[in-house]
Each structure stands twice: as C-alpha cells, then as structure tokens.
Amino acid sequence: YIRKALRAGKHVVTSNKGPAALHYAELKKTAQAGGLQFRIEGTVMSGTPVFHLAEAGLAGNEIREVQGILNGTTNFILSKMELDDMDYGDALKLAQKLGYAEADPTADVEGFDAAGKVVILSNVLLGGAIAPADVKRQGISAITRDMVKAAKAEGFRYKLVGRAAKAGGAVEASVAPRKLPLTDPLAGVMGAQNALTFDTDLMGKVTIQGAGAGKIETGFSILSDLLAIDRAVSA
C-alpha cells in the first residue's frame, strides 16, 4: 500500500515499524524520486520526536551514535525488579496484567521489538544499510533479582539498551541488557518510559525522554508528520 501510494503521487506517513525496518531505503528512494515525503516518526518512540529532533533540532550535527531505552515493557519489568524487589516472573505477570506485555511477551523480553527500532535508527539517522538479522540481540529473560540487587549495590542499574554506532564506514547495532551507572541519563528512566541519547560532533550527547507507546501519543506522531509535510508543501 505504501508503494502504491507513493507511485500514485501521495505523501505517506506511517507508525508501522515493519515497512520502515525492512524497506526504508527503497521507500525513501521512491518518495524522493517523486518529490514526495515518507515519514515515520511514530515507529521508534511513539510521539516522542526522535526524527524531528534529528532533522531540525540537531541539523548541522553529525550523529555518530544513538543508544537508548526503546521498549517500555522491558523497562517496566526491570524497574519493578529493582524498586519493588520482584523476581522476573512476577514482574512479567504484572506487566501482562497491566497491558504492557502481550500474552506471548517474546518480542519484547527477548529484544526483537527493540532490535527493529535499532534497525530503523541505524538506517535513518546513521546512513546504515542493515537488516534485523544484523543486530546482535539479547533479551532480559536471564536477568535475575539477585543480579539486579548486586548491580544496585555497586551503583549501577540494569537497562535493556539498543545501540547503533558508526564504525569504519559501517554501522554496528546491538540490543542487550547493560549495567549503567546511575549518572547516565538513561539510568534514571523508569517504568514504561523510553529515552534516546544522540552522540553528536557539535553538541556532544543529547538525550530525549518520553512516552514510547500509547494511542494518543502515536496519534500525535502521525499529526506531527502531517504538519511537517504541510510546512514543506507550503514553503
């Protein structure tokens, strides 16, 4: 449908991760060939303006690396394991009860959802050409309450971190649990919130935090892309 719309001369906005993760280069090229826009703000952190920030607020910077908390379900589980001294299984059941996790939570807890978002970030912001299979992926299901306690005692906090970085003309991408020092901005992001840190040549590190899911928030992402298209068309 996106291909057909672009070939018919229509701008396209989507919050669907699939087309952006698997076919971004092709769809962007098709859009540009027709003088059209293919916008995907809602694919990574819902309404939190990751791509608008990179495009406008950080214009003129080279983005060398991005890393962040890209899955609210896993962040909620890890937060509960630390703050409420819950084991992994109980924290997962609570996430399912509250609607943060699906009945089959594999996509979230094993890092597949975050990996798809890392692919999008890699290809859109860092000029990569990677596929989901290129992302080194590890989930949180092996993290225990004792591991969380030990990290806390050392002044660290476990987070599932998605990362993409330029390396020798290519892009390296990964998703894995990491022990972050409490001084890291990402370490303070609790509950179902998401956050992303940009490492740039001119501004150093810039972190944005906000909702990573939600009907209203995703609706806003689509609205923000429509407004961007309107500004471009009206210029």
PDB file of C-alpha atoms in Angstrom, residues 9-217:
ATOM      1  CA  GLY A   9       1.947  10.729  -6.092  1.00  0.00           C
ATOM      2  CA  LYS A  10       0.867  10.655  -2.449  1.00  0.00           C
ATOM      3  CA  HIS A  11       2.962  11.564   0.569  1.00  0.00           C
ATOM      4  CA  VAL A  12       2.998   8.750   3.151  1.00  0.00           C
ATOM      5  CA  VAL A  13       3.015   8.776   6.948  1.00  0.00           C
ATOM      6  CA  THR A  14       3.160   5.532   8.918  1.00  0.00           C
ATOM      7  CA  SER A  15       3.754   4.444  12.502  1.00  0.00           C
ATOM      8  CA  ASN A  16       4.178   0.804  11.402  1.00  0.00           C
ATOM      9  CA  LYS A  17       7.689  -0.452  12.192  1.00  0.00           C
ATOM     10  CA  GLY A  18       7.680  -3.233   9.591  1.00  0.00           C
ATOM     11  CA  PRO A  19       7.974  -1.206   6.373  1.00  0.00           C
ATOM     12  CA  ALA A  20      10.478   1.161   7.975  1.00  0.00           C
ATOM     13  CA  ALA A  21      12.667  -1.636   9.363  1.00  0.00           C
ATOM     14  CA  LEU A  22      12.619  -3.826   6.263  1.00  0.00           C
ATOM     15  CA  HIS A  23      12.234  -1.477   3.276  1.00  0.00           C
ATOM     16  CA  TYR A  24      13.205   2.045   4.356  1.00  0.00           C
ATOM     17  CA  ALA A  25      15.852   2.660   1.674  1.00  0.00           C
ATOM     18  CA  GLU A  26      13.564   1.525  -1.145  1.00  0.00           C
ATOM     19  CA  LEU A  27      10.560   3.517   0.065  1.00  0.00           C
ATOM     20  CA  LYS A  28      12.613   6.655   0.736  1.00  0.00           C
ATOM     21  CA  LYS A  29      14.141   6.448  -2.747  1.00  0.00           C
ATOM     22  CA  THR A  30      10.705   6.025  -4.333  1.00  0.00           C
ATOM     23  CA  ALA A  31       9.396   9.015  -2.386  1.00  0.00           C
ATOM     24  CA  GLN A  32      12.332  11.236  -3.345  1.00  0.00           C
ATOM     25  CA  ALA A  33      12.044  10.270  -6.997  1.00  0.00           C
ATOM     26  CA  GLY A  34       8.514  11.639  -6.987  1.00  0.00           C
ATOM     27  CA  GLY A  35       9.272  14.721  -4.901  1.00  0.00           C
ATOM     28  CA  LEU A  36       7.289  13.172  -2.056  1.00  0.00           C
ATOM     29  CA  GLN A  37       7.814  12.527   1.650  1.00  0.00           C
ATOM     30  CA  PHE A  38       7.873   9.230   3.510  1.00  0.00           C
ATOM     31  CA  ARG A  39       7.666   9.994   7.247  1.00  0.00           C
ATOM     32  CA  ILE A  40       7.938   7.528  10.124  1.00  0.00           C
ATOM     33  CA  GLU A  41       8.122   9.478  13.398  1.00  0.00           C
ATOM     34  CA  GLY A  42       5.882   7.048  15.278  1.00  0.00           C
ATOM     35  CA  THR A  43       7.925   3.937  14.508  1.00  0.00           C
ATOM     36  CA  VAL A  44      10.523   4.235  17.284  1.00  0.00           C
ATOM     37  CA  MET A  45       9.330   6.188  20.334  1.00  0.00           C
ATOM     38  CA  SER A  46       5.694   6.833  19.518  1.00  0.00           C
ATOM     39  CA  GLY A  47       5.045  10.582  19.769  1.00  0.00           C
ATOM     40  CA  THR A  48       8.405  11.466  21.320  1.00  0.00           C
ATOM     41  CA  PRO A  49      10.053  13.397  18.466  1.00  0.00           C
ATOM     42  CA  VAL A  50      13.203  11.410  17.715  1.00  0.00           C
ATOM     43  CA  PHE A  51      13.358  12.002  13.962  1.00  0.00           C
ATOM     44  CA  HIS A  52      12.074  15.569  14.110  1.00  0.00           C
ATOM     45  CA  LEU A  53      14.760  16.350  16.690  1.00  0.00           C
ATOM     46  CA  ALA A  54      17.462  14.884  14.469  1.00  0.00           C
ATOM     47  CA  GLU A  55      16.127  16.563  11.334  1.00  0.00           C
ATOM     48  CA  ALA A  56      15.552  20.040  12.731  1.00  0.00           C
ATOM     49  CA  GLY A  57      16.896  20.499  16.243  1.00  0.00           C
ATOM     50  CA  LEU A  58      20.215  18.769  15.547  1.00  0.00           C
ATOM     51  CA  ALA A  59      20.571  19.867  11.916  1.00  0.00           C
ATOM     52  CA  GLY A  60      24.230  20.512  11.107  1.00  0.00           C
ATOM     53  CA  ASN A  61      25.453  17.846  13.530  1.00  0.00           C
ATOM     54  CA  GLU A  62      26.904  14.512  12.562  1.00  0.00           C
ATOM     55  CA  ILE A  63      25.180  11.847  14.620  1.00  0.00           C
ATOM     56  CA  ARG A  64      27.870   9.311  15.458  1.00  0.00           C
ATOM     57  CA  GLU A  65      25.930   7.044  17.786  1.00  0.00           C
ATOM     58  CA  VAL A  66      22.480   6.577  19.264  1.00  0.00           C
ATOM     59  CA  GLN A  67      21.614   4.437  22.251  1.00  0.00           C
ATOM     60  CA  GLY A  68      18.532   4.238  24.336  1.00  0.00           C
ATOM     61  CA  ILE A  69      15.692   2.505  26.099  1.00  0.00           C
ATOM     62  CA  LEU A  70      13.392   1.605  23.240  1.00  0.00           C
ATOM     63  CA  ASN A  71      10.980  -0.878  24.812  1.00  0.00           C
ATOM     64  CA  GLY A  72       8.662   0.182  27.617  1.00  0.00           C
ATOM     65  CA  THR A  73       7.696  -3.374  28.607  1.00  0.00           C
ATOM     66  CA  THR A  74      11.225  -4.445  29.472  1.00  0.00           C
ATOM     67  CA  ASN A  75      11.945  -1.153  31.193  1.00  0.00           C
ATOM     68  CA  PHE A  76       8.822  -1.601  33.347  1.00  0.00           C
ATOM     69  CA  ILE A  77       9.871  -5.137  34.283  1.00  0.00           C
ATOM     70  CA  LEU A  78      13.423  -4.137  35.206  1.00  0.00           C
ATOM     71  CA  SER A  79      12.114  -1.159  37.197  1.00  0.00           C
ATOM     72  CA  LYS A  80       9.769  -3.386  39.188  1.00  0.00           C
ATOM     73  CA  MET A  81      12.536  -5.905  39.843  1.00  0.00           C
ATOM     74  CA  GLU A  82      14.647  -3.177  41.411  1.00  0.00           C
ATOM     75  CA  LEU A  83      12.153  -0.842  43.089  1.00  0.00           C
ATOM     76  CA  ASP A  84       9.703  -3.484  44.341  1.00  0.00           C
ATOM     77  CA  ASP A  85      12.180  -6.365  44.781  1.00  0.00           C
ATOM     78  CA  MET A  86      10.204  -8.563  42.386  1.00  0.00           C
ATOM     79  CA  ASP A  87      11.612 -11.545  40.552  1.00  0.00           C
ATOM     80  CA  TYR A  88      11.476 -11.623  36.760  1.00  0.00           C
ATOM     81  CA  GLY A  89       8.442 -13.898  36.508  1.00  0.00           C
ATOM     82  CA  ASP A  90       6.288 -11.837  38.865  1.00  0.00           C
ATOM     83  CA  ALA A  91       7.283  -8.574  37.205  1.00  0.00           C
ATOM     84  CA  LEU A  92       6.381 -10.025  33.810  1.00  0.00           C
ATOM     85  CA  LYS A  93       2.976 -11.209  35.078  1.00  0.00           C
ATOM     86  CA  LEU A  94       2.277  -7.722  36.417  1.00  0.00           C
ATOM     87  CA  ALA A  95       3.270  -6.181  33.079  1.00  0.00           C
ATOM     88  CA  GLN A  96       0.847  -8.552  31.338  1.00  0.00           C
ATOM     89  CA  LYS A  97      -1.930  -7.761  33.831  1.00  0.00           C
ATOM     90  CA  LEU A  98      -1.486  -4.017  33.253  1.00  0.00           C
ATOM     91  CA  GLY A  99      -1.415  -4.418  29.473  1.00  0.00           C
ATOM     92  CA  TYR A 100       2.259  -3.550  28.994  1.00  0.00           C
ATOM     93  CA  ALA A 101       3.157  -7.077  27.865  1.00  0.00           C
ATOM     94  CA  GLU A 102       1.390  -9.431  25.473  1.00  0.00           C
ATOM     95  CA  ALA A 103       0.273 -12.939  26.427  1.00  0.00           C
ATOM     96  CA  ASP A 104       3.322 -14.069  24.446  1.00  0.00           C
ATOM     97  CA  PRO A 105       5.926 -11.496  25.536  1.00  0.00           C
ATOM     98  CA  THR A 106       8.774 -12.864  23.396  1.00  0.00           C
ATOM     99  CA  ALA A 107       9.001  -9.887  21.032  1.00  0.00           C
ATOM    100  CA  ASP A 108       9.550  -7.552  23.963  1.00  0.00           C
ATOM    101  CA  VAL A 109      11.539  -9.525  26.527  1.00  0.00           C
ATOM    102  CA  GLU A 110      13.890 -11.151  24.024  1.00  0.00           C
ATOM    103  CA  GLY A 111      14.704  -7.832  22.354  1.00  0.00           C
ATOM    104  CA  PHE A 112      13.065  -8.305  18.952  1.00  0.00           C
ATOM    105  CA  ASP A 113      10.954  -5.143  19.234  1.00  0.00           C
ATOM    106  CA  ALA A 114      13.953  -3.046  20.277  1.00  0.00           C
ATOM    107  CA  ALA A 115      16.061  -4.603  17.517  1.00  0.00           C
ATOM    108  CA  GLY A 116      13.566  -3.483  14.869  1.00  0.00           C
ATOM    109  CA  LYS A 117      13.750   0.047  16.213  1.00  0.00           C
ATOM    110  CA  VAL A 118      17.551  -0.066  16.234  1.00  0.00           C
ATOM    111  CA  VAL A 119      17.474  -1.035  12.551  1.00  0.00           C
ATOM    112  CA  ILE A 120      15.327   2.000  11.786  1.00  0.00           C
ATOM    113  CA  LEU A 121      17.576   4.337  13.776  1.00  0.00           C
ATOM    114  CA  SER A 122      20.672   2.879  12.102  1.00  0.00           C
ATOM    115  CA  ASN A 123      19.385   3.332   8.589  1.00  0.00           C
ATOM    116  CA  VAL A 124      17.621   6.666   9.008  1.00  0.00           C
ATOM    117  CA  LEU A 125      19.982   8.556  11.314  1.00  0.00           C
ATOM    118  CA  LEU A 126      23.360   6.933  10.666  1.00  0.00           C
ATOM    119  CA  GLY A 127      23.090   6.147   6.967  1.00  0.00           C
ATOM    120  CA  GLY A 128      23.323   2.404   7.515  1.00  0.00           C
ATOM    121  CA  ALA A 129      22.023  -0.405   5.373  1.00  0.00           C
ATOM    122  CA  ILE A 130      21.386  -3.101   7.951  1.00  0.00           C
ATOM    123  CA  ALA A 131      18.622  -5.662   8.443  1.00  0.00           C
ATOM    124  CA  PRO A 132      17.199  -7.089  11.684  1.00  0.00           C
ATOM    125  CA  ALA A 133      19.482 -10.123  11.370  1.00  0.00           C
ATOM    126  CA  ASP A 134      22.496  -7.794  11.583  1.00  0.00           C
ATOM    127  CA  VAL A 135      21.581  -6.657  15.105  1.00  0.00           C
ATOM    128  CA  LYS A 136      23.326  -8.518  17.931  1.00  0.00           C
ATOM    129  CA  ARG A 137      20.398  -9.257  20.222  1.00  0.00           C
ATOM    130  CA  GLN A 138      19.997 -10.385  23.817  1.00  0.00           C
ATOM    131  CA  GLY A 139      16.865 -10.027  25.931  1.00  0.00           C
ATOM    132  CA  ILE A 140      16.230  -9.683  29.668  1.00  0.00           C
ATOM    133  CA  SER A 141      14.781 -13.106  30.495  1.00  0.00           C
ATOM    134  CA  ALA A 142      18.068 -14.236  32.052  1.00  0.00           C
ATOM    135  CA  ILE A 143      18.252 -11.243  34.416  1.00  0.00           C
ATOM    136  CA  THR A 144      17.561 -12.325  37.999  1.00  0.00           C
ATOM    137  CA  ARG A 145      16.543 -10.422  41.099  1.00  0.00           C
ATOM    138  CA  ASP A 146      19.956 -11.162  42.606  1.00  0.00           C
ATOM    139  CA  MET A 147      21.699  -9.659  39.581  1.00  0.00           C
ATOM    140  CA  VAL A 148      19.587  -6.524  39.911  1.00  0.00           C
ATOM    141  CA  LYS A 149      20.377  -6.288  43.632  1.00  0.00           C
ATOM    142  CA  ALA A 150      24.094  -6.746  43.035  1.00  0.00           C
ATOM    143  CA  ALA A 151      24.135  -4.046  40.377  1.00  0.00           C
ATOM    144  CA  LYS A 152      22.282  -1.657  42.684  1.00  0.00           C
ATOM    145  CA  ALA A 153      24.796  -2.276  45.472  1.00  0.00           C
ATOM    146  CA  GLU A 154      27.583  -1.336  43.042  1.00  0.00           C
ATOM    147  CA  GLY A 155      25.830   1.884  41.989  1.00  0.00           C
ATOM    148  CA  PHE A 156      24.531   0.539  38.678  1.00  0.00           C
ATOM    149  CA  ARG A 157      21.120  -0.194  37.193  1.00  0.00           C
ATOM    150  CA  TYR A 158      20.159  -2.749  34.544  1.00  0.00           C
ATOM    151  CA  LYS A 159      18.551  -1.422  31.360  1.00  0.00           C
ATOM    152  CA  LEU A 160      17.840  -3.053  28.023  1.00  0.00           C
ATOM    153  CA  VAL A 161      19.812  -0.758  25.728  1.00  0.00           C
ATOM    154  CA  GLY A 162      19.520  -0.535  21.961  1.00  0.00           C
ATOM    155  CA  ARG A 163      22.623   0.911  20.344  1.00  0.00           C
ATOM    156  CA  ALA A 164      23.792   1.840  16.853  1.00  0.00           C
ATOM    157  CA  ALA A 165      27.144   3.438  16.086  1.00  0.00           C
ATOM    158  CA  LYS A 166      29.244   4.303  13.058  1.00  0.00           C
ATOM    159  CA  ALA A 167      32.322   2.097  12.848  1.00  0.00           C
ATOM    160  CA  GLY A 168      34.785   2.215   9.977  1.00  0.00           C
ATOM    161  CA  GLY A 169      32.317   3.165   7.280  1.00  0.00           C
ATOM    162  CA  ALA A 170      29.645   0.755   8.518  1.00  0.00           C
ATOM    163  CA  VAL A 171      27.101   0.692  11.326  1.00  0.00           C
ATOM    164  CA  GLU A 172      27.262  -1.661  14.286  1.00  0.00           C
ATOM    165  CA  ALA A 173      23.980  -2.354  16.061  1.00  0.00           C
ATOM    166  CA  SER A 174      23.007  -4.242  19.192  1.00  0.00           C
ATOM    167  CA  VAL A 175      20.344  -4.779  21.822  1.00  0.00           C
ATOM    168  CA  ALA A 176      21.416  -6.120  25.214  1.00  0.00           C
ATOM    169  CA  PRO A 177      20.978  -5.655  28.972  1.00  0.00           C
ATOM    170  CA  ARG A 178      23.620  -3.292  30.303  1.00  0.00           C
ATOM    171  CA  LYS A 179      24.608  -2.143  33.763  1.00  0.00           C
ATOM    172  CA  LEU A 180      24.511   1.646  33.545  1.00  0.00           C
ATOM    173  CA  PRO A 181      25.999   3.973  36.168  1.00  0.00           C
ATOM    174  CA  LEU A 182      23.326   5.986  37.929  1.00  0.00           C
ATOM    175  CA  THR A 183      24.885   9.150  36.489  1.00  0.00           C
ATOM    176  CA  ASP A 184      23.872   8.069  32.975  1.00  0.00           C
ATOM    177  CA  PRO A 185      20.656   9.862  31.891  1.00  0.00           C
ATOM    178  CA  LEU A 186      19.260   6.548  30.655  1.00  0.00           C
ATOM    179  CA  ALA A 187      19.622   5.010  34.123  1.00  0.00           C
ATOM    180  CA  GLY A 188      17.033   7.394  35.536  1.00  0.00           C
ATOM    181  CA  VAL A 189      14.352   6.413  33.038  1.00  0.00           C
ATOM    182  CA  MET A 190      11.918   4.210  34.945  1.00  0.00           C
ATOM    183  CA  GLY A 191       8.600   2.484  34.320  1.00  0.00           C
ATOM    184  CA  ALA A 192       7.327   2.257  30.744  1.00  0.00           C
ATOM    185  CA  GLN A 193       9.119   5.407  29.593  1.00  0.00           C
ATOM    186  CA  ASN A 194      11.564   5.439  26.664  1.00  0.00           C
ATOM    187  CA  ALA A 195      14.647   7.581  26.054  1.00  0.00           C
ATOM    188  CA  LEU A 196      17.322   8.048  23.411  1.00  0.00           C
ATOM    189  CA  THR A 197      20.768   9.617  23.612  1.00  0.00           C
ATOM    190  CA  PHE A 198      22.331  11.113  20.486  1.00  0.00           C
ATOM    191  CA  ASP A 199      26.133  11.368  20.406  1.00  0.00           C
ATOM    192  CA  THR A 200      26.990  14.229  18.039  1.00  0.00           C
ATOM    193  CA  ASP A 201      30.110  16.016  16.852  1.00  0.00           C
ATOM    194  CA  LEU A 202      28.999  19.555  17.741  1.00  0.00           C
ATOM    195  CA  MET A 203      26.581  19.187  20.664  1.00  0.00           C
ATOM    196  CA  GLY A 204      28.082  16.168  22.393  1.00  0.00           C
ATOM    197  CA  LYS A 205      25.431  13.955  23.952  1.00  0.00           C
ATOM    198  CA  VAL A 206      21.779  14.982  23.826  1.00  0.00           C
ATOM    199  CA  THR A 207      19.084  12.860  25.484  1.00  0.00           C
ATOM    200  CA  ILE A 208      15.347  12.953  24.875  1.00  0.00           C
ATOM    201  CA  GLN A 209      12.852  11.103  27.091  1.00  0.00           C
ATOM    202  CA  GLY A 210       9.152  10.474  26.673  1.00  0.00           C
ATOM    203  CA  ALA A 211       6.379   8.001  26.041  1.00  0.00           C
ATOM    204  CA  GLY A 212       7.262   5.042  23.859  1.00  0.00           C
ATOM    205  CA  ALA A 213       3.702   3.863  23.265  1.00  0.00           C
ATOM    206  CA  GLY A 214       0.063   4.868  23.611  1.00  0.00           C
ATOM    207  CA  LYS A 215      -2.879   5.633  21.360  1.00  0.00           C
ATOM    208  CA  ILE A 216      -2.809   9.403  21.866  1.00  0.00           C
ATOM    209  CA  GLU A 217       0.980   9.560  21.665  1.00  0.00           C
TER     210      GLU A 217
END
